[in-house]
Short mmCIF file of N, CA and C in Angstrom, two decimals:
data_model
loop_
_atom_site.label_atom_id
_atom_site.label_comp_id
_atom_site.label_asym_id
_atom_site.label_seq_id
_atom_site.Cartn_x
_atom_site.Cartn_y
_atom_site.Cartn_z
N MET A 1 136.07 157.49 85.71
CA MET A 1 136.38 158.34 86.90
C MET A 1 136.52 157.13 88.10
N LYS A 2 137.41 156.94 88.75
CA LYS A 2 137.48 156.14 89.83
C LYS A 2 136.80 156.96 91.02
N LYS A 3 136.33 156.04 91.98
CA LYS A 3 135.45 156.44 93.15
C LYS A 3 136.62 157.33 94.33
N SER A 4 137.64 157.43 94.28
CA SER A 4 138.42 158.27 95.02
C SER A 4 138.50 159.77 94.21
N ASN A 5 138.37 159.60 92.95
CA ASN A 5 138.72 160.85 92.16
C ASN A 5 137.15 161.65 92.32
N ILE A 6 136.07 160.91 92.09
CA ILE A 6 134.96 161.54 92.35
C ILE A 6 134.76 162.04 93.44
N LYS A 7 134.94 161.63 94.63
CA LYS A 7 134.87 162.10 95.87
C LYS A 7 136.03 163.56 96.19
N SER A 8 136.97 163.50 95.35
CA SER A 8 137.68 164.70 95.50
C SER A 8 137.13 165.93 94.87
N TYR A 9 136.17 165.81 93.77
CA TYR A 9 135.41 167.00 93.39
C TYR A 9 134.12 167.16 94.13
N TYR A 10 133.60 166.52 94.84
CA TYR A 10 132.50 166.43 95.66
C TYR A 10 132.55 166.91 97.09
N SER A 11 132.06 168.01 97.48
CA SER A 11 131.96 168.18 99.00
C SER A 11 130.47 168.74 99.36
N GLU A 12 129.93 168.34 100.44
CA GLU A 12 128.66 168.94 101.18
C GLU A 12 128.77 170.27 101.04
N LYS A 13 129.82 170.99 101.36
CA LYS A 13 130.01 172.49 101.00
C LYS A 13 129.99 173.07 99.85
N GLY A 14 130.56 172.25 98.74
CA GLY A 14 130.77 172.78 97.42
C GLY A 14 129.37 172.46 97.14
N PHE A 15 128.70 171.55 97.19
CA PHE A 15 127.13 171.29 96.74
C PHE A 15 126.15 172.46 97.10
N TRP A 16 126.11 172.79 98.48
CA TRP A 16 125.12 173.70 99.10
C TRP A 16 125.75 175.22 98.34
N ASP A 17 126.88 175.30 98.40
CA ASP A 17 127.40 176.76 97.80
C ASP A 17 127.16 176.81 96.47
N LYS A 18 127.19 175.96 95.65
CA LYS A 18 126.81 176.14 94.27
C LYS A 18 125.31 176.44 94.01
N LEU A 19 124.61 175.47 94.74
CA LEU A 19 123.18 175.42 94.89
C LEU A 19 122.68 176.70 95.15
N LYS A 20 122.99 177.40 96.40
CA LYS A 20 122.63 178.70 97.03
C LYS A 20 122.85 179.81 95.92
N LYS A 21 123.99 179.76 95.47
CA LYS A 21 124.46 180.74 94.55
C LYS A 21 123.86 180.51 93.31
N TYR A 22 123.66 179.52 92.76
CA TYR A 22 123.17 179.44 90.87
C TYR A 22 121.78 178.97 91.07
N ALA A 23 121.20 178.84 92.10
CA ALA A 23 119.91 177.89 92.08
C ALA A 23 118.91 178.44 91.14
N LYS A 24 118.84 180.01 90.84
CA LYS A 24 118.05 180.45 89.89
C LYS A 24 118.45 180.18 88.65
N VAL A 25 119.85 180.53 88.16
CA VAL A 25 120.32 180.19 87.00
C VAL A 25 120.09 178.87 86.50
N ILE A 26 120.50 177.65 87.62
CA ILE A 26 120.33 176.41 87.11
C ILE A 26 119.02 175.99 86.82
N GLY A 27 118.03 176.49 87.44
CA GLY A 27 116.55 176.22 87.54
C GLY A 27 116.04 175.30 88.29
N LYS A 28 114.78 175.59 88.48
CA LYS A 28 114.00 174.56 89.51
C LYS A 28 114.04 173.26 89.40
N ASN A 29 113.88 173.05 88.20
CA ASN A 29 113.74 171.68 87.65
C ASN A 29 115.25 170.65 87.96
N ILE A 30 116.22 171.52 87.77
CA ILE A 30 117.46 170.68 87.86
C ILE A 30 118.02 170.68 89.24
N VAL A 31 117.66 171.52 89.96
CA VAL A 31 117.91 171.64 91.67
C VAL A 31 116.98 170.71 92.22
N GLU A 32 115.67 170.71 92.14
CA GLU A 32 114.94 169.63 92.61
C GLU A 32 115.42 168.14 92.28
N LYS A 33 115.72 167.96 91.30
CA LYS A 33 116.40 166.63 91.18
C LYS A 33 117.74 166.29 91.64
N ALA A 34 118.50 167.52 91.93
CA ALA A 34 119.99 167.56 92.68
C ALA A 34 119.54 167.36 94.29
N LEU A 35 118.62 167.73 94.59
CA LEU A 35 118.14 167.60 95.85
C LEU A 35 117.59 166.24 96.33
N TRP A 36 116.87 165.70 95.19
CA TRP A 36 116.36 164.46 95.42
C TRP A 36 117.52 163.52 95.84
N LEU A 37 118.61 163.55 94.74
CA LEU A 37 119.75 162.76 94.97
C LEU A 37 120.31 162.94 96.32
N TYR A 38 120.54 164.24 96.79
CA TYR A 38 121.23 164.68 97.79
C TYR A 38 120.42 164.05 99.30
N TYR A 39 119.15 164.18 99.22
CA TYR A 39 118.42 163.65 100.44
C TYR A 39 118.27 162.34 100.38
N ALA A 40 118.25 161.49 99.17
CA ALA A 40 118.40 159.92 98.93
C ALA A 40 119.62 159.50 99.73
N MET A 41 120.85 160.30 99.09
CA MET A 41 122.06 159.85 99.64
C MET A 41 122.28 159.68 101.24
N GLU A 42 121.25 160.73 101.90
CA GLU A 42 121.51 160.95 103.24
C GLU A 42 120.53 159.88 104.17
N LYS A 43 119.67 159.30 103.35
CA LYS A 43 119.09 158.18 104.13
C LYS A 43 119.93 156.85 104.74
N PRO A 44 119.65 156.57 105.93
CA PRO A 44 120.46 155.46 106.59
C PRO A 44 120.56 154.13 105.79
N ASN A 45 119.53 153.99 104.96
CA ASN A 45 119.56 152.72 104.23
C ASN A 45 120.00 152.80 102.83
N CYS A 46 120.90 153.85 102.27
CA CYS A 46 121.51 154.09 101.16
C CYS A 46 122.55 153.45 101.22
N PRO A 47 122.85 152.27 100.33
CA PRO A 47 124.14 151.57 100.20
C PRO A 47 125.00 152.14 99.59
N SER A 48 126.25 151.95 99.72
CA SER A 48 127.77 152.49 99.47
C SER A 48 127.64 152.78 97.96
N TRP A 49 127.11 151.73 97.08
CA TRP A 49 127.30 151.69 95.75
C TRP A 49 126.50 153.01 95.16
N ALA A 50 125.31 153.13 95.90
CA ALA A 50 124.28 154.16 95.43
C ALA A 50 124.72 155.45 95.72
N LYS A 51 125.67 155.57 96.95
CA LYS A 51 126.17 156.94 97.12
C LYS A 51 127.45 157.05 96.39
N THR A 52 127.89 156.45 95.88
CA THR A 52 128.89 156.36 94.86
C THR A 52 128.34 157.10 93.41
N VAL A 53 127.37 156.41 92.99
CA VAL A 53 126.47 156.84 91.85
C VAL A 53 125.91 158.52 92.09
N ILE A 54 125.34 158.63 93.45
CA ILE A 54 124.78 160.12 93.59
C ILE A 54 125.77 160.90 93.79
N ILE A 55 126.96 160.48 94.54
CA ILE A 55 128.17 161.26 94.49
C ILE A 55 128.73 161.88 93.19
N GLY A 56 128.79 160.80 92.33
CA GLY A 56 129.45 161.19 90.59
C GLY A 56 128.32 162.32 90.22
N ALA A 57 127.09 162.11 90.08
CA ALA A 57 126.29 163.04 89.63
C ALA A 57 126.34 164.55 90.19
N LEU A 58 126.25 164.44 91.44
CA LEU A 58 126.57 165.65 92.21
C LEU A 58 127.81 166.35 91.88
N ALA A 59 128.97 165.66 91.89
CA ALA A 59 130.19 166.14 91.54
C ALA A 59 130.23 166.66 90.21
N TYR A 60 129.40 166.30 89.18
CA TYR A 60 129.46 166.64 87.88
C TYR A 60 128.64 168.13 88.03
N LEU A 61 127.63 168.16 88.58
CA LEU A 61 126.93 169.53 88.75
C LEU A 61 127.75 170.47 89.46
N ILE A 62 128.83 170.21 90.47
CA ILE A 62 129.64 171.45 90.88
C ILE A 62 130.87 171.62 90.52
N PHE A 63 131.30 170.55 89.49
CA PHE A 63 132.47 170.60 88.90
C PHE A 63 132.53 171.81 88.02
N PRO A 64 133.49 172.68 87.67
CA PRO A 64 133.27 173.80 87.08
C PRO A 64 133.61 173.51 85.74
N VAL A 65 134.33 172.44 85.16
CA VAL A 65 134.30 171.83 83.65
C VAL A 65 133.59 170.78 83.49
N ASP A 66 132.58 171.24 82.48
CA ASP A 66 131.50 170.12 81.72
C ASP A 66 131.86 169.86 80.44
N ALA A 67 131.04 169.09 79.99
CA ALA A 67 131.32 168.49 78.55
C ALA A 67 130.58 169.92 77.74
N VAL A 68 129.29 170.33 78.39
CA VAL A 68 128.73 171.51 77.87
C VAL A 68 128.87 172.57 78.89
N PRO A 69 129.80 173.72 78.61
CA PRO A 69 129.98 174.70 79.77
C PRO A 69 128.73 175.53 80.37
N ASP A 70 128.42 175.48 81.46
CA ASP A 70 127.24 175.84 82.36
C ASP A 70 126.96 177.33 82.15
N ILE A 71 127.75 178.09 81.56
CA ILE A 71 127.59 179.26 81.06
C ILE A 71 126.68 179.73 79.90
N ILE A 72 126.60 178.46 79.06
CA ILE A 72 125.78 178.80 77.87
C ILE A 72 124.38 178.64 78.06
N PRO A 73 123.81 180.05 77.83
CA PRO A 73 122.36 179.91 78.09
C PRO A 73 121.40 179.15 77.52
N GLY A 74 120.40 178.70 78.41
CA GLY A 74 119.40 177.48 77.80
C GLY A 74 119.91 176.06 77.56
N VAL A 75 121.33 175.80 77.34
CA VAL A 75 121.76 174.33 77.30
C VAL A 75 122.92 174.16 78.24
N GLY A 76 123.24 174.96 78.97
CA GLY A 76 124.49 175.02 79.70
C GLY A 76 124.45 173.72 80.89
N TYR A 77 123.16 173.55 81.44
CA TYR A 77 123.17 172.41 82.36
C TYR A 77 122.18 171.19 81.69
N THR A 78 122.31 171.07 80.54
CA THR A 78 121.64 169.89 79.91
C THR A 78 122.41 168.58 80.44
N ASP A 79 123.79 168.68 80.37
CA ASP A 79 124.52 167.58 80.48
C ASP A 79 124.44 166.96 81.96
N ASP A 80 124.51 168.18 82.74
CA ASP A 80 124.23 167.83 84.39
C ASP A 80 122.75 167.06 84.57
N MET A 81 121.90 167.46 83.90
CA MET A 81 120.53 167.18 84.04
C MET A 81 120.36 165.66 83.62
N GLY A 82 121.00 165.45 82.49
CA GLY A 82 121.00 164.06 81.75
C GLY A 82 121.61 163.07 82.76
N LEU A 83 122.73 163.42 83.19
CA LEU A 83 123.47 162.59 84.34
C LEU A 83 122.83 162.44 85.67
N MET A 84 121.95 163.45 86.15
CA MET A 84 121.51 163.36 87.41
C MET A 84 120.18 162.57 87.13
N MET A 85 119.46 162.47 86.00
CA MET A 85 118.33 161.66 85.53
C MET A 85 118.83 160.12 85.43
N ALA A 86 119.86 159.78 84.84
CA ALA A 86 120.44 158.65 84.78
C ALA A 86 121.01 158.19 86.45
N ALA A 87 121.31 159.03 87.19
CA ALA A 87 121.49 158.63 88.65
C ALA A 87 120.11 158.44 89.46
N ILE A 88 119.09 159.20 89.07
CA ILE A 88 118.03 159.02 89.65
C ILE A 88 117.39 157.72 89.19
N GLY A 89 117.46 157.38 88.02
CA GLY A 89 116.88 155.92 87.51
C GLY A 89 117.50 154.88 88.17
N THR A 90 118.89 154.97 88.58
CA THR A 90 119.50 153.91 89.34
C THR A 90 119.21 153.87 90.84
N VAL A 91 118.99 155.14 91.17
CA VAL A 91 118.69 155.12 92.63
C VAL A 91 117.35 155.37 93.09
N SER A 92 116.33 154.94 92.38
CA SER A 92 114.96 155.49 92.27
C SER A 92 114.29 154.74 93.50
N PHE A 93 114.76 153.69 94.04
CA PHE A 93 114.18 152.83 95.27
C PHE A 93 114.37 153.76 96.42
N LEU A 94 115.24 154.69 96.30
CA LEU A 94 115.59 155.38 97.68
C LEU A 94 114.83 156.87 97.55
N ILE A 95 114.22 157.34 96.36
CA ILE A 95 113.43 158.70 96.04
C ILE A 95 111.93 158.00 96.59
N ASP A 96 111.65 158.62 97.95
CA ASP A 96 110.62 158.27 98.30
C ASP A 96 109.80 159.75 98.66
N LYS A 97 108.64 159.54 99.23
CA LYS A 97 107.70 160.79 99.49
C LYS A 97 108.60 161.63 100.52
N ASP A 98 109.30 161.05 101.35
CA ASP A 98 109.80 161.91 102.52
C ASP A 98 111.13 162.73 101.55
N VAL A 99 111.95 161.96 100.89
CA VAL A 99 113.03 162.74 99.95
C VAL A 99 112.13 163.84 99.27
N LYS A 100 111.29 163.70 98.47
CA LYS A 100 110.73 164.66 97.76
C LYS A 100 110.17 165.85 98.53
N LYS A 101 109.56 165.47 99.83
CA LYS A 101 108.99 166.58 100.78
C LYS A 101 110.50 167.20 101.18
N LYS A 102 111.31 166.85 101.68
CA LYS A 102 112.55 167.59 101.99
C LYS A 102 113.08 168.53 100.90
N ALA A 103 113.00 168.00 99.47
CA ALA A 103 113.59 168.98 98.55
C ALA A 103 112.49 169.91 98.07
N ASN A 104 111.17 169.53 98.27
CA ASN A 104 109.87 170.71 98.13
C ASN A 104 110.22 171.86 99.26
N GLU A 105 110.52 171.51 100.25
CA GLU A 105 110.61 172.49 101.31
C GLU A 105 111.92 173.40 101.02
N LYS A 106 112.97 172.70 100.54
CA LYS A 106 114.17 173.41 100.12
C LYS A 106 113.98 174.36 99.30
N LEU A 107 113.21 173.99 97.95
CA LEU A 107 112.84 174.45 97.05
C LEU A 107 112.05 176.11 97.12
N SER A 108 110.95 175.73 98.12
CA SER A 108 110.18 176.94 98.66
C SER A 108 111.18 178.16 99.05
N ASP A 109 111.97 177.53 99.84
CA ASP A 109 113.07 178.79 100.47
C ASP A 109 113.68 179.50 99.37
N TRP A 110 113.96 178.80 98.15
CA TRP A 110 114.84 179.25 97.04
C TRP A 110 113.78 179.91 95.80
N PHE A 111 112.75 179.26 95.71
CA PHE A 111 111.88 179.87 94.55
C PHE A 111 110.72 180.50 94.69
N ASP A 112 110.25 180.43 95.98
CA ASP A 112 108.97 180.71 95.99
C ASP A 112 108.94 182.11 97.09
#
C-alpha cells in the first residue's frame, strides 16, 4: 500500500472516534498499544518514515475491512494487534515513559 493510500484511510478524528466507541470491545491491551503509537507519532522528533509506519498500523486498526473481521469475538482484533506490535518494534525508540504516561492517563479515562 502506497503512503498516499495509507493516509486516505487514516484520520485523527477516525482514530479517536473508533477508540472512544469500541475501546471496551477492542480491549485495554490493544488500545494501549494504539495509544503508544499515536503519542509516539506526536513527538516533535518523530521522523517522517516512522510516522508512515505508525499511520499504516493505525489506519489498519480503524479501516473497516480487515484480514480477520473485527466482529469475530475473541480473534477479531488479533491481526490489528500483530500489525501494531510490528510497528511498535520498528519505532520503539520513540516509545518512552512520557508516551506511556499519556497512554495510561487516557486508558484510565476509558477503563477505570
